[in-house]
Amino acid sequence: MKRKGKITVTITIGLSCLALSIIMFMQFKLVNETDITSIENMREEELRTELGNWKEMYEEANTQYEEKNQTLQEYKEKAESDTETSALVNQELERVNLLLGKTNVEGEGIVITLQDTTTDSEGNILSITNDNLNIIVNELKLAGAEAISINDERIINMSDIFMINDNTIMLVNGQRILTPYIIKAIGDQTYLESTLVGKGGSIDELTKQGFDIKVEKSNKITIKKYNKDINSKYMQ
Amino acid sequence: MVLIAILIGCILGAIIGTNAPIISYTYSSYLAIAIIAALDSVFGGISSVIKKNFDLKIFISGFFGNAILAILLTILGQKLNVDIYLAAIVVFVWRMFTNLGIIRRYYVEKWTDKLKAIKKNRNKTNENNENVS
C-alpha cells in the first residue's frame, strides 16, 4: 500500500514537472523569438487597440473626405454652370454694346471727307449744313451701314446733328466739330458708295454744287465708341 | 525516487517544449504567470512529500487551480489596467521560498544526521580498534 502510494506520488510529480517544463520551454522559445525591443515594450494588446483606434479614425477621415469630395464636386458643377451662364451673359452684353455703339468697331466700309465751304459760280459762299449731314447719315443708314461716325463722334440711335449760332457751329452728339467733316461708315462698300455717289445721291448733289468731297473705300475702318454715358431718366 | 521522476519529467518536457509550435505573443504573459503557479505547485508537492502529508487530489487541484486562477487574475488586471499579476507572482514566489526552505532544511538535517552517524560509527570502530589493540 505504501509502495503503491509512493509510485503514484512519483508519477504525479513527474508528470507535473513534465507539463511545467513543456510550457516553460515553450515560453523560453517564444521570448527568444519575439523581438521585444522593436515594439518598444508595448504589449500586443495595446498595439491592437491602438491599431483599432487608428483604423476607426482612418475610416472616419475617409468618409469625411468622401463627403467633402462630393460637396466639392457639386460646387464645381455649380461653378461650371455659373461660368457658362456668365459667359453667355457676357457674350450677350458684348453684342448689345456692339449694337449700341459702346465699343470700338472695325470693318470694311467707306470714308467720306467733306470740305466745309465752297464758292459757286455766282460767287456765293456755300457751306455744309446739318441737313446735308443728316441726309448723308440717313442715306448711309439706308444703304445698310452698321456703324457711322462724324469726326469720331459716333452716331447712335439718339445722336443729334445740329447747327447753332446762326448756322456757324456744327454739333454732333452735343459736341462741336470742325471742318473737314470726316464721315466713316462700316457696311457693304459698294452699296454705301453707290447709294451716295450714284445719281440722285446726296454726295452727287453736293458735288454738283461744287463741294470738295472725297469718298474712299477701305477694308479696315476703325470707328470709335460713343464716349458718353447712355442714361435714361424718364424711360421705364 | 522523486528526484529521478523530476529529472526525467524535466528532460522530456524540455525536448517536447522545444519542438512544440510557437504560440502567439499575446498569451505570453498568461503563460508566464501559469508557469510560476505550476512551479509553486511542484515545490509545494515536493515539500508535502517530504512532510509525508502528500494528497494527490490537493496536489492536482492546486496545480491546475492555481494556474487558472493566476491567468484569470492577469486577464482581470489587463481589463482593469492594474498589474494584478504582480501580486500573484509575489505570493507564488513567497510560497516557493517557503517550500524550498522546508525541503532544504529536511535534506540538510538528513545530511547532518548522516554525518553524525558516520562520525559516531568511526569513533565506535576506533574505540573498538583501540580496545582490540
Short mmCIF file of C-alpha atoms in Angstrom, two decimals:
data_model
loop_
_atom_site.label_atom_id
_atom_site.label_comp_id
_atom_site.label_asym_id
_atom_site.label_seq_id
_atom_site.Cartn_x
_atom_site.Cartn_y
_atom_site.Cartn_z
CA MET A 1 0.00 0.00 0.00
CA LYS A 2 2.71 2.44 0.96
CA ARG A 3 4.81 1.49 -2.00
CA LYS A 4 1.88 1.99 -4.38
CA GLY A 5 1.23 5.43 -2.89
CA LYS A 6 4.86 6.38 -3.38
CA ILE A 7 4.75 5.35 -7.03
CA THR A 8 1.63 7.44 -7.69
CA VAL A 9 3.25 10.39 -5.96
CA THR A 10 6.38 9.99 -8.04
CA ILE A 11 4.40 9.68 -11.26
CA THR A 12 2.23 12.69 -10.43
CA ILE A 13 5.15 14.88 -9.59
CA GLY A 14 6.99 13.66 -12.68
CA LEU A 15 4.00 14.47 -14.89
CA SER A 16 3.57 17.90 -13.34
CA CYS A 17 7.26 18.54 -13.90
CA LEU A 18 6.82 17.41 -17.48
CA ALA A 19 3.92 19.82 -18.03
CA LEU A 20 5.77 22.60 -16.27
CA SER A 21 8.93 22.22 -18.30
CA ILE A 22 6.92 21.93 -21.52
CA ILE A 23 5.27 25.29 -21.02
CA MET A 24 8.47 26.75 -19.64
CA PHE A 25 10.43 25.84 -22.73
CA MET A 26 7.61 26.99 -24.95
CA GLN A 27 7.74 30.31 -23.19
CA PHE A 28 11.54 30.47 -23.46
CA LYS A 29 11.32 29.87 -27.15
CA LEU A 30 8.59 32.44 -27.52
CA VAL A 31 10.53 35.07 -25.62
CA ASN A 32 13.62 34.27 -27.66
CA GLU A 33 11.82 34.55 -30.95
CA THR A 34 9.94 37.71 -30.14
CA ASP A 35 11.79 40.91 -30.76
CA ILE A 36 10.57 42.80 -27.76
CA THR A 37 12.68 45.90 -28.24
CA SER A 38 11.20 46.52 -31.65
CA ILE A 39 7.74 47.05 -30.26
CA GLU A 40 9.23 49.23 -27.54
CA ASN A 41 7.85 47.34 -24.59
CA MET A 42 4.33 47.82 -25.83
CA ARG A 43 2.03 44.93 -25.30
CA GLU A 44 0.33 43.44 -28.28
CA GLU A 45 -3.00 44.20 -26.72
CA GLU A 46 -2.20 47.87 -26.55
CA LEU A 47 -0.90 47.83 -30.08
CA ARG A 48 -4.02 46.09 -31.20
CA THR A 49 -6.32 48.61 -29.56
CA GLU A 50 -4.17 51.37 -30.97
CA LEU A 51 -4.44 49.85 -34.40
CA GLY A 52 -8.19 49.59 -33.98
CA ASN A 53 -8.38 53.23 -32.97
CA TRP A 54 -6.31 54.29 -35.93
CA LYS A 55 -8.42 52.20 -38.25
CA GLU A 56 -11.55 53.82 -36.90
CA MET A 57 -10.05 57.24 -37.30
CA TYR A 58 -8.94 56.41 -40.78
CA GLU A 59 -12.40 55.24 -41.69
CA GLU A 60 -13.93 58.38 -40.26
CA ALA A 61 -11.48 60.54 -42.12
CA ASN A 62 -12.18 58.61 -45.25
CA THR A 63 -15.93 59.12 -45.01
CA GLN A 64 -15.38 62.77 -44.28
CA TYR A 65 -13.09 63.01 -47.25
CA GLU A 66 -15.66 61.41 -49.47
CA GLU A 67 -18.37 63.75 -48.25
CA LYS A 68 -16.17 66.75 -48.83
CA ASN A 69 -15.28 65.46 -52.22
CA GLN A 70 -18.92 65.16 -53.09
CA THR A 71 -19.73 68.68 -51.99
CA LEU A 72 -16.69 69.89 -53.87
CA GLN A 73 -17.96 68.15 -56.95
CA GLU A 74 -21.32 69.81 -56.51
CA TYR A 75 -19.69 73.18 -56.11
CA LYS A 76 -17.61 72.54 -59.17
CA GLU A 77 -20.66 71.68 -61.21
CA LYS A 78 -22.38 74.76 -59.93
CA ALA A 79 -19.40 76.91 -60.73
CA GLU A 80 -19.23 75.40 -64.16
CA SER A 81 -22.84 76.19 -64.89
CA ASP A 82 -22.29 79.63 -63.39
CA THR A 83 -19.36 80.32 -65.66
CA GLU A 84 -21.38 79.04 -68.56
CA THR A 85 -24.23 81.39 -67.83
CA SER A 86 -21.89 84.23 -67.10
CA ALA A 87 -20.12 83.59 -70.38
CA LEU A 88 -23.43 83.66 -72.16
CA VAL A 89 -24.42 86.84 -70.40
CA ASN A 90 -21.05 88.32 -71.24
CA GLN A 91 -21.48 87.44 -74.86
CA GLU A 92 -24.91 88.99 -74.89
CA LEU A 93 -23.57 92.09 -73.21
CA GLU A 94 -20.81 92.41 -75.76
CA ARG A 95 -23.27 92.02 -78.57
CA VAL A 96 -25.56 94.65 -77.06
CA ASN A 97 -22.65 97.01 -76.54
CA LEU A 98 -21.58 96.48 -80.12
CA LEU A 99 -25.04 97.28 -81.39
CA LEU A 100 -25.41 100.25 -79.07
CA GLY A 101 -22.11 101.70 -80.19
CA LYS A 102 -20.35 101.40 -76.89
CA THR A 103 -17.34 99.62 -78.33
CA ASN A 104 -14.69 100.45 -80.86
CA VAL A 105 -15.52 98.58 -84.04
CA GLU A 106 -13.60 97.63 -87.13
CA GLY A 107 -14.64 96.55 -90.54
CA GLU A 108 -14.84 97.37 -94.22
CA GLY A 109 -16.59 100.48 -95.32
CA ILE A 110 -16.12 103.95 -96.69
CA VAL A 111 -14.67 107.23 -95.54
CA ILE A 112 -16.18 110.46 -96.78
CA THR A 113 -14.28 113.69 -96.42
CA LEU A 114 -16.25 116.91 -96.89
CA GLN A 115 -14.63 120.33 -97.10
CA ASP A 116 -16.94 122.79 -95.47
CA THR A 117 -17.06 125.71 -97.79
CA THR A 118 -17.08 126.30 -101.48
CA THR A 119 -17.96 129.16 -103.78
CA ASP A 120 -20.44 128.57 -106.54
CA SER A 121 -20.39 130.03 -110.00
CA GLU A 122 -22.08 133.23 -108.86
CA GLY A 123 -19.53 133.87 -106.10
CA ASN A 124 -21.74 132.98 -103.16
CA ILE A 125 -20.15 131.13 -100.29
CA LEU A 126 -21.88 127.89 -99.58
CA SER A 127 -21.29 125.69 -96.58
CA ILE A 128 -22.34 122.25 -95.50
CA THR A 129 -25.30 122.36 -93.19
CA ASN A 130 -26.62 119.93 -90.65
CA ASP A 131 -29.29 118.99 -93.14
CA ASN A 132 -26.64 117.82 -95.59
CA LEU A 133 -25.03 115.70 -92.90
CA ASN A 134 -28.38 114.36 -91.79
CA ILE A 135 -29.21 113.34 -95.27
CA ILE A 136 -25.83 111.67 -95.76
CA VAL A 137 -26.21 109.78 -92.49
CA ASN A 138 -29.72 108.74 -93.39
CA GLU A 139 -28.59 107.54 -96.77
CA LEU A 140 -25.78 105.58 -95.16
CA LYS A 141 -28.30 104.00 -92.84
CA LEU A 142 -30.49 103.22 -95.79
CA ALA A 143 -27.56 101.59 -97.54
CA GLY A 144 -27.09 99.31 -94.61
CA ALA A 145 -24.33 100.97 -92.62
CA GLU A 146 -23.78 99.30 -89.32
CA ALA A 147 -21.73 101.99 -87.65
CA ILE A 148 -21.33 105.65 -88.54
CA SER A 149 -19.23 108.39 -87.08
CA ILE A 150 -18.65 112.04 -87.93
CA ASN A 151 -15.24 113.32 -86.86
CA ASP A 152 -15.03 110.38 -84.45
CA GLU A 153 -18.37 111.24 -82.92
CA ARG A 154 -20.27 108.01 -83.05
CA ILE A 155 -23.75 108.21 -84.45
CA ILE A 156 -26.06 106.17 -82.25
CA ASN A 157 -29.83 105.98 -82.25
CA MET A 158 -30.22 109.11 -80.13
CA SER A 159 -27.48 111.13 -81.79
CA ASP A 160 -28.16 114.66 -82.85
CA ILE A 161 -26.70 116.62 -85.69
CA PHE A 162 -27.49 120.22 -85.27
CA MET A 163 -26.20 123.71 -86.07
CA ILE A 164 -26.35 126.59 -83.66
CA ASN A 165 -25.19 130.17 -83.53
CA ASP A 166 -26.67 131.24 -86.84
CA ASN A 167 -25.62 128.14 -88.62
CA THR A 168 -21.94 128.55 -87.86
CA ILE A 169 -21.22 125.91 -85.26
CA MET A 170 -21.86 122.26 -86.07
CA LEU A 171 -22.80 120.00 -83.18
CA VAL A 172 -22.80 116.24 -83.24
CA ASN A 173 -23.83 114.49 -80.03
CA GLY A 174 -23.79 117.96 -78.49
CA GLN A 175 -20.12 118.22 -79.30
CA ARG A 176 -18.70 120.86 -81.58
CA ILE A 177 -16.99 119.51 -84.65
CA LEU A 178 -14.83 121.35 -87.12
CA THR A 179 -14.24 121.10 -90.80
CA PRO A 180 -13.29 118.99 -92.62
CA TYR A 181 -16.06 116.61 -91.79
CA ILE A 182 -14.92 113.02 -91.98
CA ILE A 183 -17.75 110.58 -92.07
CA LYS A 184 -16.85 106.95 -91.53
CA ALA A 185 -19.29 104.17 -92.17
CA ILE A 186 -18.95 100.43 -91.83
CA GLY A 187 -21.03 98.35 -94.17
CA ASP A 188 -21.02 96.97 -97.68
CA GLN A 189 -18.57 99.21 -99.55
CA THR A 190 -20.30 99.03 -102.88
CA TYR A 191 -23.79 99.66 -101.58
CA LEU A 192 -22.68 102.55 -99.49
CA GLU A 193 -20.69 104.16 -102.23
CA SER A 194 -23.23 103.65 -104.94
CA THR A 195 -26.03 104.94 -102.76
CA LEU A 196 -24.18 108.14 -102.03
CA VAL A 197 -22.29 108.81 -105.22
CA GLY A 198 -24.80 107.40 -107.64
CA LYS A 199 -27.16 109.61 -109.49
CA GLY A 200 -29.57 111.36 -107.14
CA GLY A 201 -27.36 110.56 -104.17
CA SER A 202 -26.68 113.35 -101.75
CA ILE A 203 -22.96 113.43 -102.43
CA ASP A 204 -23.68 113.58 -106.12
CA GLU A 205 -25.87 116.59 -105.46
CA LEU A 206 -23.28 118.26 -103.28
CA THR A 207 -20.53 117.68 -105.80
CA LYS A 208 -22.67 119.28 -108.41
CA GLN A 209 -22.99 122.31 -106.16
CA GLY A 210 -19.22 122.47 -106.14
CA PHE A 211 -18.27 120.99 -102.79
CA ASP A 212 -14.98 119.20 -102.47
CA ILE A 213 -15.89 115.69 -101.41
CA LYS A 214 -13.73 112.64 -101.38
CA VAL A 215 -15.07 109.15 -100.98
CA GLU A 216 -12.59 106.39 -100.20
CA LYS A 217 -13.23 102.71 -99.86
CA SER A 218 -11.34 100.92 -97.19
CA ASN A 219 -11.12 97.39 -95.99
CA LYS A 220 -10.31 98.34 -92.48
CA ILE A 221 -12.04 101.24 -90.83
CA THR A 222 -11.93 101.82 -87.11
CA ILE A 223 -14.87 103.63 -85.62
CA LYS A 224 -14.54 104.81 -82.08
CA LYS A 225 -17.10 104.11 -79.43
CA TYR A 226 -19.73 106.51 -78.18
CA ASN A 227 -17.82 108.13 -75.36
CA LYS A 228 -20.66 109.41 -73.21
CA ASP A 229 -22.93 107.54 -70.86
CA ILE A 230 -26.23 106.42 -72.19
CA ASN A 231 -28.61 107.31 -69.42
CA SER A 232 -32.31 107.02 -69.14
CA LYS A 233 -34.17 109.19 -66.73
CA TYR A 234 -37.76 109.09 -67.86
CA MET A 235 -37.95 105.77 -69.61
CA GLN A 236 -39.18 102.93 -67.57
CA MET B 1 12.89 8.18 -6.42
CA VAL B 2 11.04 11.52 -6.56
CA LEU B 3 14.22 13.24 -7.71
CA ILE B 4 14.60 10.83 -10.61
CA ALA B 5 10.96 11.42 -11.62
CA ILE B 6 11.55 15.18 -11.56
CA LEU B 7 14.67 14.87 -13.68
CA ILE B 8 13.02 12.60 -16.27
CA GLY B 9 9.96 14.87 -16.39
CA CYS B 10 12.05 18.00 -16.90
CA ILE B 11 14.20 16.49 -19.63
CA LEU B 12 11.22 15.05 -21.51
CA GLY B 13 9.38 18.35 -21.10
CA ALA B 14 12.35 20.29 -22.43
CA ILE B 15 12.52 18.08 -25.52
CA ILE B 16 8.78 18.33 -26.19
CA GLY B 17 8.70 22.04 -25.37
CA THR B 18 11.48 22.96 -27.78
CA ASN B 19 9.74 21.05 -30.56
CA ALA B 20 6.30 22.45 -29.78
CA PRO B 21 4.81 25.10 -32.09
CA ILE B 22 5.20 28.72 -31.15
CA ILE B 23 2.18 30.33 -29.57
CA SER B 24 1.11 33.90 -30.10
CA TYR B 25 2.89 36.60 -28.17
CA THR B 26 -0.49 37.75 -26.86
CA TYR B 27 -0.69 34.78 -24.48
CA SER B 28 2.88 35.07 -23.28
CA SER B 29 2.02 36.95 -20.10
CA TYR B 30 -0.67 34.40 -19.20
CA LEU B 31 1.72 31.56 -19.86
CA ALA B 32 4.39 33.15 -17.70
CA ILE B 33 2.05 33.50 -14.76
CA ALA B 34 0.87 29.91 -15.28
CA ILE B 35 4.49 28.75 -15.20
CA ILE B 36 5.08 30.49 -11.88
CA ALA B 37 1.89 28.93 -10.44
CA ALA B 38 2.87 25.46 -11.64
CA LEU B 39 6.37 25.86 -10.29
CA ASP B 40 4.91 26.81 -6.92
CA SER B 41 2.65 23.75 -7.01
CA VAL B 42 5.54 21.43 -7.80
CA PHE B 43 7.60 22.79 -4.95
CA GLY B 44 4.59 22.51 -2.70
CA GLY B 45 4.13 18.90 -3.79
CA ILE B 46 7.76 18.04 -3.10
CA SER B 47 7.64 19.64 0.32
CA SER B 48 4.44 17.79 1.13
CA VAL B 49 6.07 14.53 0.06
CA ILE B 50 8.89 15.29 2.44
CA LYS B 51 6.45 16.16 5.21
CA LYS B 52 4.64 12.94 4.33
CA ASN B 53 1.20 14.57 4.04
CA PHE B 54 1.01 14.43 0.25
CA ASP B 55 -2.54 14.29 -1.14
CA LEU B 56 -2.99 13.61 -4.83
CA LYS B 57 -6.30 15.49 -5.13
CA ILE B 58 -4.99 18.55 -3.38
CA PHE B 59 -1.84 18.50 -5.48
CA ILE B 60 -3.63 18.22 -8.83
CA SER B 61 -6.35 20.72 -7.92
CA GLY B 62 -3.64 23.09 -6.70
CA PHE B 63 -1.57 22.56 -9.82
CA PHE B 64 -4.38 23.45 -12.20
CA GLY B 65 -6.43 25.70 -9.95
CA ASN B 66 -3.54 27.99 -9.10
CA ALA B 67 -2.50 28.29 -12.72
CA ILE B 68 -6.04 29.04 -13.91
CA LEU B 69 -6.66 31.50 -11.11
CA ALA B 70 -3.40 33.27 -11.88
CA ILE B 71 -4.30 33.51 -15.57
CA LEU B 72 -7.77 34.84 -14.74
CA LEU B 73 -6.27 37.39 -12.40
CA THR B 74 -3.91 38.52 -15.14
CA ILE B 75 -6.78 38.91 -17.59
CA LEU B 76 -8.76 40.84 -14.99
CA GLY B 77 -5.75 43.03 -14.34
CA GLN B 78 -5.41 43.80 -18.02
CA LYS B 79 -9.07 44.67 -18.21
CA LEU B 80 -8.82 46.93 -15.17
CA ASN B 81 -5.42 48.26 -16.25
CA VAL B 82 -3.94 47.18 -12.89
CA ASP B 83 -0.97 44.82 -12.78
CA ILE B 84 -2.62 42.21 -10.54
CA TYR B 85 -0.29 39.50 -11.84
CA LEU B 86 2.45 41.12 -9.77
CA ALA B 87 0.55 40.20 -6.61
CA ALA B 88 0.16 36.61 -7.84
CA ILE B 89 3.87 36.43 -8.60
CA VAL B 90 4.74 37.78 -5.16
CA VAL B 91 2.53 35.20 -3.45
CA PHE B 92 3.80 32.29 -5.55
CA VAL B 93 7.43 33.21 -5.16
CA TRP B 94 6.94 33.66 -1.42
CA ARG B 95 5.45 30.20 -1.17
CA MET B 96 8.16 28.79 -3.38
CA PHE B 97 10.81 30.09 -0.99
CA THR B 98 8.91 28.75 1.98
CA ASN B 99 8.61 25.29 0.41
CA LEU B 100 12.21 25.43 -0.72
CA GLY B 101 13.16 26.26 2.86
CA ILE B 102 11.30 23.20 4.11
CA ILE B 103 12.97 20.97 1.51
CA ARG B 104 16.39 22.45 2.25
CA ARG B 105 16.00 22.03 5.98
CA TYR B 106 14.92 18.42 5.53
CA TYR B 107 17.88 17.49 3.41
CA VAL B 108 20.39 19.45 5.50
CA GLU B 109 19.11 17.75 8.62
CA LYS B 110 19.28 14.42 6.87
CA TRP B 111 22.89 15.03 5.86
CA THR B 112 23.95 16.26 9.25
CA ASP B 113 22.33 13.21 10.80
CA LYS B 114 24.16 11.02 8.33
CA LEU B 115 27.45 12.79 9.04
CA LYS B 116 26.90 12.44 12.77
CA ALA B 117 26.11 8.77 12.32
CA ILE B 118 29.27 8.30 10.28
CA LYS B 119 31.34 10.10 12.87
CA LYS B 120 29.76 8.03 15.60
CA ASN B 121 30.46 4.88 13.66
CA ARG B 122 34.05 5.91 13.07
CA ASN B 123 34.52 6.71 16.74
CA LYS B 124 32.97 3.43 17.64
CA THR B 125 35.21 1.49 15.30
CA ASN B 126 38.22 3.47 16.55
CA GLU B 127 37.32 2.61 20.08
CA ASN B 128 36.85 -0.97 19.08
CA ASN B 129 40.22 -0.98 17.36
CA GLU B 130 41.84 0.57 20.36
CA ASN B 131 40.18 -2.00 22.52
CA VAL B 132 41.35 -4.71 20.17
CA SER B 133 44.86 -3.35 20.12
#
